[in-house]
Amino acid sequence: MALRIHDSKSSDATTRFTWHAREELLLASYATFSIRSDGRKVEEALHPYRGPFQRDRDRILHSAAFRRLSGKMQVFTGDMGDYHRTRLTHTNEVASLARTIGRYLQLNEDLIEALAMVHDIGHPPFGHCGEDALNECLKDHGGFSHNRFAMEIVERLEQRHTSMPGLNLSFDVLAGQQHRSNKQLLPGELTPTLEVQVVDAADSIAYDAHDVDDALKLGLISFQQLHRLSIVRRSLEHAGATNPHLPNERQFIVHALLDLQIDDLLETSNGQLSQLGDLDSQAVREIGLLLRMSATIESEKEELEEFLFENVYRHPQLMEVRHRAATRLRQMFHLLVAYPQRLPKRFQTFIQQDHSSELAVYRAVAQYLAGMTDRFCDDAYINLVELGRSQAEDW
Ligand code: MG
């Protein structure tokens, strides 16, 4: 089980666990074991001390698209202060929650971390309104979805080697991200691995909780409104809020919301997983196991999401930002489709590689715009539309 390797700092050989031996010791049978990974499009030799999913995580971490998440809004824009989450800090919160859940359930944390870090990498500038604007621009050319764009980023746009496009991620990570594009299972399709399901759950738990925090801080919602929601009252009770001041402490409410949802998910999942015997990951997918929270928490969570939709995501202050961003993206889109020579060289090359078809132009323009951070998008608008300059800076 343990590998004896030479420690360069001493003359003695030191005993260390290999990544696969560590997984044999710590993971449950239903986890996705790195050693049984489905491999990569371009085969690579195994690394001596990093498992395949650790390497996936590192490739995502070092990609330009991942760094750009720091400049992309989650819900609130940069000119609304510096307290709230960006797409990057949201991603980090998802990864942290998902690893906590995964470790408890003895799943593969390395795979979970890679999946969490890549899950929002395809978001265009200005969140869902950016996505809606690009989707509308591409309505006759296949549409646009941030989940599909994530696949284009990791399979084509990021360049890690001169010999091949993309990050050459494992098929396990690609399949997990692909699942996000489909959302609903196609007839005959297996349920995703438990690691994918944990990241999906952590994403939803994270954004519901942190959107409450950010909206409170920005004064878009009040404690009084929140206390009317069943899940908030239950969370406070669950967290033992006997101190009369705590129910009106922003961060306490957020932690209470996280704890309640995660405790509930773990308890329900534990019940499901303890009945599996020694089924492996593939067998669990074949029986169609879906990790769930209890019906009570699921319905109370729905009530919270409806509240956030009405009172936060549709808030006039946000709607104005969204409207402006969508208008700018549409204007840039139509201008660049009419004058693709104003795109950076790299995207012009993509168009030539695809025989300069109309579809190739539309897709290249959408890829260029979708890769931008919010600030870069604003600057590009001034350069392209207001000043009539070409975009010299590459993606
Ligand atoms: Mg997310």
CSV table of C-alpha atoms and ligand atoms in Angstrom, one decimal:
chain,number,residue,atom,x,y,z
A,1,MET,CA,0.0,0.0,0.0
A,2,ALA,CA,2.7,2.5,1.0
A,3,LEU,CA,5.3,3.5,-1.4
A,4,ARG,CA,8.9,3.9,-0.2
A,5,ILE,CA,10.4,6.9,-1.8
A,6,HIS,CA,13.8,8.6,-1.3
A,7,ASP,CA,13.6,11.8,0.7
A,8,SER,CA,16.2,14.2,-0.7
A,9,LYS,CA,16.6,16.0,2.6
A,10,SER,CA,17.8,12.9,4.5
A,11,SER,CA,19.8,9.8,3.6
A,12,ASP,CA,17.0,7.6,4.9
A,13,ALA,CA,14.2,6.3,2.7
A,14,THR,CA,10.9,7.7,4.0
A,15,THR,CA,7.6,5.9,3.8
A,16,ARG,CA,4.8,7.9,2.0
A,17,PHE,CA,1.4,6.9,0.8
A,18,THR,CA,0.8,7.1,-3.0
A,19,TRP,CA,-2.3,8.9,-4.1
A,20,HIS,CA,-3.9,5.6,-5.0
A,21,ALA,CA,-3.0,3.9,-1.7
A,22,ARG,CA,-4.5,6.9,0.1
A,23,GLU,CA,-7.7,6.5,-1.8
A,24,GLU,CA,-7.9,2.8,-1.1
A,25,LEU,CA,-7.7,3.6,2.6
A,26,LEU,CA,-10.0,6.5,2.8
A,27,LEU,CA,-12.7,6.3,0.1
A,28,ALA,CA,-16.0,4.3,0.2
A,29,SER,CA,-16.6,1.7,-2.5
A,30,TYR,CA,-19.1,4.0,-4.2
A,31,ALA,CA,-16.5,6.8,-4.7
A,32,THR,CA,-14.8,7.5,-8.0
A,33,PHE,CA,-11.3,6.1,-7.6
A,34,SER,CA,-8.6,8.0,-9.5
A,35,ILE,CA,-6.8,4.8,-10.5
A,36,ARG,CA,-10.0,3.8,-12.4
A,37,SER,CA,-10.3,7.2,-14.2
A,38,ASP,CA,-11.6,7.0,-17.7
A,39,GLY,CA,-8.4,8.6,-18.9
A,40,ARG,CA,-7.8,11.6,-21.2
A,41,LYS,CA,-8.3,12.3,-24.9
A,42,VAL,CA,-4.5,12.5,-25.3
A,43,GLU,CA,-3.0,9.8,-23.1
A,44,GLU,CA,-0.5,10.8,-20.5
A,45,ALA,CA,1.7,8.8,-18.1
A,46,LEU,CA,0.6,8.8,-14.5
A,47,HIS,CA,2.2,11.4,-12.3
A,48,PRO,CA,4.4,10.0,-9.4
A,49,TYR,CA,2.7,12.0,-6.6
A,50,ARG,CA,-0.3,13.8,-8.1
A,51,GLY,CA,-3.4,11.7,-8.9
A,52,PRO,CA,-5.2,12.4,-12.2
A,53,PHE,CA,-7.9,14.6,-10.6
A,54,GLN,CA,-5.3,16.6,-8.7
A,55,ARG,CA,-3.7,17.3,-12.1
A,56,ASP,CA,-7.1,18.4,-13.5
A,57,ARG,CA,-7.6,20.7,-10.5
A,58,ASP,CA,-4.1,22.3,-11.1
A,59,ARG,CA,-4.7,22.8,-14.8
A,60,ILE,CA,-8.0,24.6,-14.1
A,61,LEU,CA,-6.4,26.7,-11.3
A,62,HIS,CA,-3.6,27.8,-13.7
A,63,SER,CA,-5.9,28.6,-16.5
A,64,ALA,CA,-6.6,32.2,-17.6
A,65,ALA,CA,-10.4,31.6,-17.6
A,66,PHE,CA,-10.2,30.6,-13.9
A,67,ARG,CA,-8.3,33.8,-13.0
A,68,ARG,CA,-10.9,35.8,-14.9
A,69,LEU,CA,-13.6,34.6,-12.5
A,70,SER,CA,-12.3,37.3,-10.1
A,71,GLY,CA,-13.5,40.0,-12.4
A,72,LYS,CA,-16.9,38.4,-13.2
A,73,MET,CA,-20.0,39.3,-11.1
A,74,GLN,CA,-21.9,36.6,-9.3
A,75,VAL,CA,-25.0,38.6,-8.6
A,76,PHE,CA,-23.7,42.1,-7.7
A,77,THR,CA,-21.4,44.2,-9.7
A,78,GLY,CA,-18.1,45.8,-8.7
A,79,ASP,CA,-19.5,49.3,-8.5
A,80,MET,CA,-21.9,48.1,-5.7
A,81,GLY,CA,-19.0,47.8,-3.1
A,82,ASP,CA,-16.3,45.3,-2.3
A,83,TYR,CA,-18.1,43.1,0.3
A,84,HIS,CA,-20.1,40.8,-2.0
A,85,ARG,CA,-19.0,37.6,-3.8
A,86,THR,CA,-17.4,37.5,-7.2
A,87,ARG,CA,-17.7,34.5,-9.4
A,88,LEU,CA,-14.3,33.4,-8.1
A,89,THR,CA,-15.1,33.6,-4.4
A,90,HIS,CA,-18.4,31.9,-5.1
A,91,THR,CA,-16.4,29.1,-6.7
A,92,ASN,CA,-14.1,28.9,-3.7
A,93,GLU,CA,-17.0,28.6,-1.4
A,94,VAL,CA,-18.6,25.9,-3.5
A,95,ALA,CA,-15.3,23.9,-3.5
A,96,SER,CA,-15.0,24.3,0.2
A,97,LEU,CA,-18.5,23.1,1.0
A,98,ALA,CA,-18.3,20.3,-1.6
A,99,ARG,CA,-15.1,19.0,-0.1
A,100,THR,CA,-16.6,19.0,3.4
A,101,ILE,CA,-19.6,17.0,2.1
A,102,GLY,CA,-17.4,14.7,0.0
A,103,ARG,CA,-14.9,14.0,2.8
A,104,TYR,CA,-17.7,13.1,5.2
A,105,LEU,CA,-19.3,10.8,2.6
A,106,GLN,CA,-15.9,9.3,1.8
A,107,LEU,CA,-16.0,10.4,-1.8
A,108,ASN,CA,-13.1,11.6,-4.0
A,109,GLU,CA,-12.2,15.1,-2.8
A,110,ASP,CA,-9.7,15.7,-5.6
A,111,LEU,CA,-12.4,15.0,-8.2
A,112,ILE,CA,-14.9,17.1,-6.3
A,113,GLU,CA,-12.4,20.0,-6.1
A,114,ALA,CA,-11.7,19.9,-9.8
A,115,LEU,CA,-15.4,19.8,-10.7
A,116,ALA,CA,-16.2,22.7,-8.3
A,117,MET,CA,-13.4,24.8,-9.7
A,118,VAL,CA,-14.5,24.3,-13.3
A,119,HIS,CA,-18.3,24.5,-12.7
A,120,ASP,CA,-18.7,28.3,-13.4
A,121,ILE,CA,-15.6,28.8,-15.6
A,122,GLY,CA,-17.8,29.4,-18.6
A,123,HIS,CA,-19.8,32.4,-17.2
A,124,PRO,CA,-19.7,35.4,-19.5
A,125,PRO,CA,-19.4,38.9,-18.1
A,126,PHE,CA,-22.3,40.3,-16.1
A,127,GLY,CA,-23.7,36.9,-14.9
A,128,HIS,CA,-26.9,35.5,-16.2
A,129,CYS,CA,-27.9,38.7,-18.1
A,130,GLY,CA,-24.7,38.4,-20.1
A,131,GLU,CA,-25.6,34.8,-20.8
A,132,ASP,CA,-29.2,35.7,-21.9
A,133,ALA,CA,-27.9,38.5,-24.2
A,134,LEU,CA,-25.4,36.1,-25.9
A,135,ASN,CA,-28.1,33.4,-26.1
A,136,GLU,CA,-30.4,35.8,-27.9
A,137,CYS,CA,-27.6,37.0,-30.3
A,138,LEU,CA,-27.0,33.3,-31.2
A,139,LYS,CA,-30.6,32.2,-31.3
A,140,ASP,CA,-30.3,31.1,-34.9
A,141,HIS,CA,-26.8,29.7,-34.5
A,142,GLY,CA,-27.2,27.2,-31.7
A,143,GLY,CA,-27.7,29.6,-28.7
A,144,PHE,CA,-25.3,30.2,-25.9
A,145,SER,CA,-25.0,28.5,-22.5
A,146,HIS,CA,-22.3,29.1,-19.9
A,147,ASN,CA,-22.0,25.4,-19.3
A,148,ARG,CA,-21.4,24.6,-23.0
A,149,PHE,CA,-18.9,27.5,-23.1
A,150,ALA,CA,-17.0,25.9,-20.2
A,151,MET,CA,-16.5,22.9,-22.4
A,152,GLU,CA,-15.2,25.0,-25.2
A,153,ILE,CA,-12.8,26.7,-22.8
A,154,VAL,CA,-11.3,23.6,-21.4
A,155,GLU,CA,-11.3,21.7,-24.7
A,156,ARG,CA,-10.2,24.4,-27.1
A,157,LEU,CA,-9.6,27.9,-25.9
A,158,GLU,CA,-7.1,27.3,-23.1
A,159,GLN,CA,-3.7,26.2,-24.5
A,160,ARG,CA,-1.5,24.2,-22.2
A,161,HIS,CA,0.7,22.5,-24.8
A,162,THR,CA,1.8,23.5,-28.3
A,163,SER,CA,0.8,20.0,-29.5
A,164,MET,CA,-2.9,20.2,-28.6
A,165,PRO,CA,-5.7,22.6,-27.8
A,166,GLY,CA,-7.4,22.6,-24.4
A,167,LEU,CA,-6.4,21.4,-21.0
A,168,ASN,CA,-6.7,17.6,-21.8
A,169,LEU,CA,-8.8,17.1,-18.6
A,170,SER,CA,-9.8,13.6,-17.6
A,171,PHE,CA,-13.0,12.3,-19.2
A,172,ASP,CA,-14.4,12.1,-15.6
A,173,VAL,CA,-14.2,15.9,-15.1
A,174,LEU,CA,-15.4,16.5,-18.7
A,175,ALA,CA,-18.4,14.2,-18.2
A,176,GLY,CA,-19.3,15.9,-14.9
A,177,GLN,CA,-19.2,19.4,-16.5
A,178,GLN,CA,-21.1,18.1,-19.5
A,179,HIS,CA,-23.8,16.9,-17.2
A,180,ARG,CA,-24.4,20.5,-16.1
A,181,SER,CA,-25.2,21.4,-19.7
A,182,ASN,CA,-27.9,18.7,-20.0
A,183,LYS,CA,-29.4,19.3,-16.5
A,184,GLN,CA,-32.0,16.7,-17.1
A,185,LEU,CA,-31.1,13.1,-17.8
A,186,LEU,CA,-31.7,11.9,-21.3
A,187,PRO,CA,-33.6,8.6,-21.8
A,188,GLY,CA,-31.2,5.8,-20.9
A,189,GLU,CA,-28.6,8.1,-19.5
A,190,LEU,CA,-27.0,7.2,-16.2
A,191,THR,CA,-27.1,9.5,-13.2
A,192,PRO,CA,-23.9,11.5,-12.7
A,193,THR,CA,-21.3,10.3,-10.2
A,194,LEU,CA,-21.8,11.1,-6.6
A,195,GLU,CA,-19.0,13.6,-6.8
A,196,VAL,CA,-20.8,15.5,-9.5
A,197,GLN,CA,-24.0,15.5,-7.4
A,198,VAL,CA,-22.2,16.8,-4.4
A,199,VAL,CA,-20.8,19.8,-6.4
A,200,ASP,CA,-24.3,20.5,-7.7
A,201,ALA,CA,-25.7,20.5,-4.2
A,202,ALA,CA,-22.9,22.6,-2.8
A,203,ASP,CA,-23.4,25.2,-5.6
A,204,SER,CA,-27.0,25.6,-4.6
A,205,ILE,CA,-26.3,25.7,-0.9
A,206,ALA,CA,-23.6,28.2,-1.3
A,207,TYR,CA,-25.4,30.7,-3.5
A,208,ASP,CA,-28.6,30.7,-1.5
A,209,ALA,CA,-26.7,31.4,1.7
A,210,HIS,CA,-24.2,34.0,0.3
A,211,ASP,CA,-26.9,35.8,-1.7
A,212,VAL,CA,-28.7,36.4,1.6
A,213,ASP,CA,-25.5,37.7,3.2
A,214,ASP,CA,-24.7,40.0,0.2
A,215,ALA,CA,-28.3,41.3,-0.1
A,216,LEU,CA,-28.5,42.1,3.6
A,217,LYS,CA,-25.2,43.9,3.5
A,218,LEU,CA,-26.4,46.0,0.5
A,219,GLY,CA,-29.6,46.7,2.2
A,220,LEU,CA,-31.8,45.1,-0.5
A,221,ILE,CA,-33.5,42.9,2.1
A,222,SER,CA,-34.2,43.1,5.8
A,223,PHE,CA,-33.9,40.8,8.8
A,224,GLN,CA,-37.6,41.1,9.3
A,225,GLN,CA,-38.3,39.8,5.8
A,226,LEU,CA,-35.9,36.9,6.4
A,227,HIS,CA,-37.4,35.9,9.7
A,228,ARG,CA,-40.7,35.2,7.8
A,229,LEU,CA,-39.1,32.4,5.9
A,230,SER,CA,-39.4,28.9,7.4
A,231,ILE,CA,-35.8,27.9,6.5
A,232,VAL,CA,-34.4,30.9,8.2
A,233,ARG,CA,-36.3,30.3,11.4
A,234,ARG,CA,-35.4,26.6,11.3
A,235,SER,CA,-31.7,27.4,10.7
A,236,LEU,CA,-31.6,29.7,13.7
A,237,GLU,CA,-33.2,27.1,15.9
A,238,HIS,CA,-30.9,24.4,14.5
A,239,ALA,CA,-27.9,26.7,15.4
A,240,GLY,CA,-29.2,27.2,18.9
A,241,ALA,CA,-29.6,30.9,18.6
A,242,THR,CA,-30.4,31.6,22.3
A,243,ASN,CA,-28.5,34.9,22.2
A,244,PRO,CA,-31.3,37.5,21.3
A,245,HIS,CA,-28.8,39.5,19.2
A,246,LEU,CA,-27.6,36.7,17.0
A,247,PRO,CA,-30.8,36.3,14.8
A,248,ASN,CA,-29.9,39.7,13.5
A,249,GLU,CA,-26.3,39.1,12.9
A,250,ARG,CA,-25.7,38.7,9.1
A,251,GLN,CA,-22.9,36.2,9.3
A,252,PHE,CA,-24.6,34.1,11.9
A,253,ILE,CA,-27.7,33.7,9.7
A,254,VAL,CA,-25.5,32.7,6.8
A,255,HIS,CA,-23.6,30.1,8.8
A,256,ALA,CA,-26.8,28.8,10.3
A,257,LEU,CA,-28.3,28.4,6.8
A,258,LEU,CA,-25.2,26.5,5.6
A,259,ASP,CA,-25.1,24.3,8.6
A,260,LEU,CA,-28.8,23.3,8.4
A,261,GLN,CA,-28.7,22.5,4.7
A,262,ILE,CA,-25.4,20.6,4.9
A,263,ASP,CA,-26.4,18.7,8.1
A,264,ASP,CA,-29.7,17.7,6.4
A,265,LEU,CA,-28.0,16.7,3.1
A,266,LEU,CA,-25.5,14.5,5.0
A,267,GLU,CA,-28.1,12.9,7.1
A,268,THR,CA,-30.3,12.0,4.2
A,269,SER,CA,-27.4,11.0,2.0
A,270,ASN,CA,-26.0,8.8,4.7
A,271,GLY,CA,-29.3,7.0,4.9
A,272,GLN,CA,-29.2,6.4,1.2
A,273,LEU,CA,-25.5,5.4,1.0
A,274,SER,CA,-25.6,3.0,4.0
A,275,GLN,CA,-27.9,0.8,2.0
A,276,LEU,CA,-25.6,0.4,-0.9
A,277,GLY,CA,-23.4,-2.4,0.4
A,278,ASP,CA,-20.2,-2.5,-1.5
A,279,LEU,CA,-21.5,-1.2,-4.8
A,280,ASP,CA,-19.0,0.7,-6.9
A,281,SER,CA,-19.4,4.1,-8.6
A,282,GLN,CA,-20.6,2.7,-11.8
A,283,ALA,CA,-23.2,0.4,-10.1
A,284,VAL,CA,-24.5,3.4,-8.1
A,285,ARG,CA,-24.9,5.3,-11.4
A,286,GLU,CA,-26.8,2.3,-12.9
A,287,ILE,CA,-29.3,2.1,-10.1
A,288,GLY,CA,-29.9,5.9,-10.5
A,289,LEU,CA,-29.1,7.0,-7.0
A,290,LEU,CA,-29.7,10.8,-6.5
A,291,LEU,CA,-28.5,12.4,-3.3
A,292,ARG,CA,-31.2,14.6,-1.8
A,293,MET,CA,-32.0,16.8,1.1
A,294,SER,CA,-35.2,15.9,3.1
A,295,ALA,CA,-38.5,16.9,1.5
A,296,THR,CA,-39.1,19.5,4.2
A,297,ILE,CA,-35.8,21.3,3.7
A,298,GLU,CA,-36.1,21.0,-0.1
A,299,SER,CA,-39.5,22.8,0.0
A,300,GLU,CA,-38.3,25.4,2.5
A,301,LYS,CA,-35.3,26.0,0.3
A,302,GLU,CA,-37.6,26.6,-2.6
A,303,GLU,CA,-39.4,29.2,-0.6
A,304,LEU,CA,-36.1,31.0,0.1
A,305,GLU,CA,-35.2,30.9,-3.6
A,306,GLU,CA,-38.5,32.4,-4.6
A,307,PHE,CA,-38.0,35.1,-2.1
A,308,LEU,CA,-34.4,35.8,-3.4
A,309,PHE,CA,-35.8,35.9,-7.0
A,310,GLU,CA,-38.5,38.4,-6.2
A,311,ASN,CA,-36.6,40.6,-3.8
A,312,VAL,CA,-32.9,40.4,-4.9
A,313,TYR,CA,-32.4,39.2,-8.4
A,314,ARG,CA,-35.3,41.4,-9.7
A,315,HIS,CA,-34.2,44.4,-7.6
A,316,PRO,CA,-34.5,47.6,-9.7
A,317,GLN,CA,-30.8,48.4,-8.9
A,318,LEU,CA,-29.7,45.1,-10.4
A,319,MET,CA,-32.2,45.3,-13.3
A,320,GLU,CA,-30.7,48.6,-14.4
A,321,VAL,CA,-27.1,47.2,-14.4
A,322,ARG,CA,-28.3,44.1,-16.3
A,323,HIS,CA,-30.2,46.1,-18.9
A,324,ARG,CA,-27.1,48.3,-19.6
A,325,ALA,CA,-24.8,45.3,-19.7
A,326,ALA,CA,-27.1,43.3,-22.1
A,327,THR,CA,-27.5,46.3,-24.4
A,328,ARG,CA,-23.7,46.8,-24.6
A,329,LEU,CA,-23.0,43.1,-25.2
A,330,ARG,CA,-25.6,43.1,-28.0
A,331,GLN,CA,-24.2,46.2,-29.6
A,332,MET,CA,-20.6,44.8,-29.5
A,333,PHE,CA,-21.9,41.4,-30.8
A,334,HIS,CA,-23.5,42.9,-33.9
A,335,LEU,CA,-20.6,45.2,-34.6
A,336,LEU,CA,-18.1,42.4,-34.4
A,337,VAL,CA,-20.2,40.1,-36.6
A,338,ALA,CA,-20.3,42.9,-39.2
A,339,TYR,CA,-16.6,43.6,-38.8
A,340,PRO,CA,-14.9,40.4,-37.7
A,341,GLN,CA,-11.5,41.9,-38.7
A,342,ARG,CA,-11.8,44.0,-35.5
A,343,LEU,CA,-11.5,40.8,-33.4
A,344,PRO,CA,-8.2,39.9,-31.9
A,345,LYS,CA,-6.0,37.8,-34.2
A,346,ARG,CA,-6.7,34.5,-32.4
A,347,PHE,CA,-10.4,34.7,-33.0
A,348,GLN,CA,-9.9,35.6,-36.6
A,349,THR,CA,-7.8,32.5,-37.0
A,350,PHE,CA,-10.7,30.4,-35.5
A,351,ILE,CA,-13.0,31.8,-38.2
A,352,GLN,CA,-10.5,31.0,-41.0
A,353,GLN,CA,-10.1,27.5,-39.6
A,354,ASP,CA,-13.8,27.0,-39.8
A,355,HIS,CA,-13.8,28.2,-43.5
A,356,SER,CA,-15.1,31.7,-42.6
A,357,SER,CA,-18.7,30.4,-42.4
A,358,GLU,CA,-21.4,32.6,-40.9
A,359,LEU,CA,-21.6,30.2,-38.0
A,360,ALA,CA,-17.9,30.4,-37.4
A,361,VAL,CA,-18.1,34.2,-37.2
A,362,TYR,CA,-21.0,34.2,-34.8
A,363,ARG,CA,-19.3,31.6,-32.6
A,364,ALA,CA,-16.0,33.4,-32.5
A,365,VAL,CA,-17.6,36.7,-31.6
A,366,ALA,CA,-19.6,35.0,-28.8
A,367,GLN,CA,-16.5,33.2,-27.5
A,368,TYR,CA,-14.5,36.5,-27.4
A,369,LEU,CA,-17.2,38.4,-25.6
A,370,ALA,CA,-18.0,35.5,-23.2
A,371,GLY,CA,-14.4,35.3,-22.1
A,372,MET,CA,-14.3,38.9,-20.9
A,373,THR,CA,-14.4,40.1,-17.3
A,374,ASP,CA,-17.0,42.8,-16.5
A,375,ARG,CA,-14.4,45.6,-16.5
A,376,PHE,CA,-12.8,44.4,-19.7
A,377,CYS,CA,-16.2,44.3,-21.3
A,378,ASP,CA,-16.9,47.9,-20.3
A,379,ASP,CA,-13.5,49.0,-21.7
A,380,ALA,CA,-14.1,47.0,-24.9
A,381,TYR,CA,-17.4,48.8,-25.3
A,382,ILE,CA,-15.8,52.2,-25.1
A,383,ASN,CA,-13.0,51.2,-27.5
A,384,LEU,CA,-15.1,49.3,-30.0
A,385,VAL,CA,-18.4,51.2,-30.0
A,386,GLU,CA,-17.7,54.7,-28.7
A,387,LEU,CA,-14.2,55.3,-30.0
A,388,GLY,CA,-14.4,52.9,-33.0
A,389,ARG,CA,-11.1,51.2,-32.3
A,390,SER,CA,-10.1,47.6,-32.9
A,391,GLN,CA,-9.4,45.3,-30.0
A,392,ALA,CA,-5.7,44.7,-30.1
A,393,GLU,CA,-5.5,42.9,-26.8
A,394,ASP,CA,-5.9,39.2,-27.1
A,395,TRP,CA,-8.4,37.1,-25.1
B,1,MG,MG,-22.1,28.3,-9.3
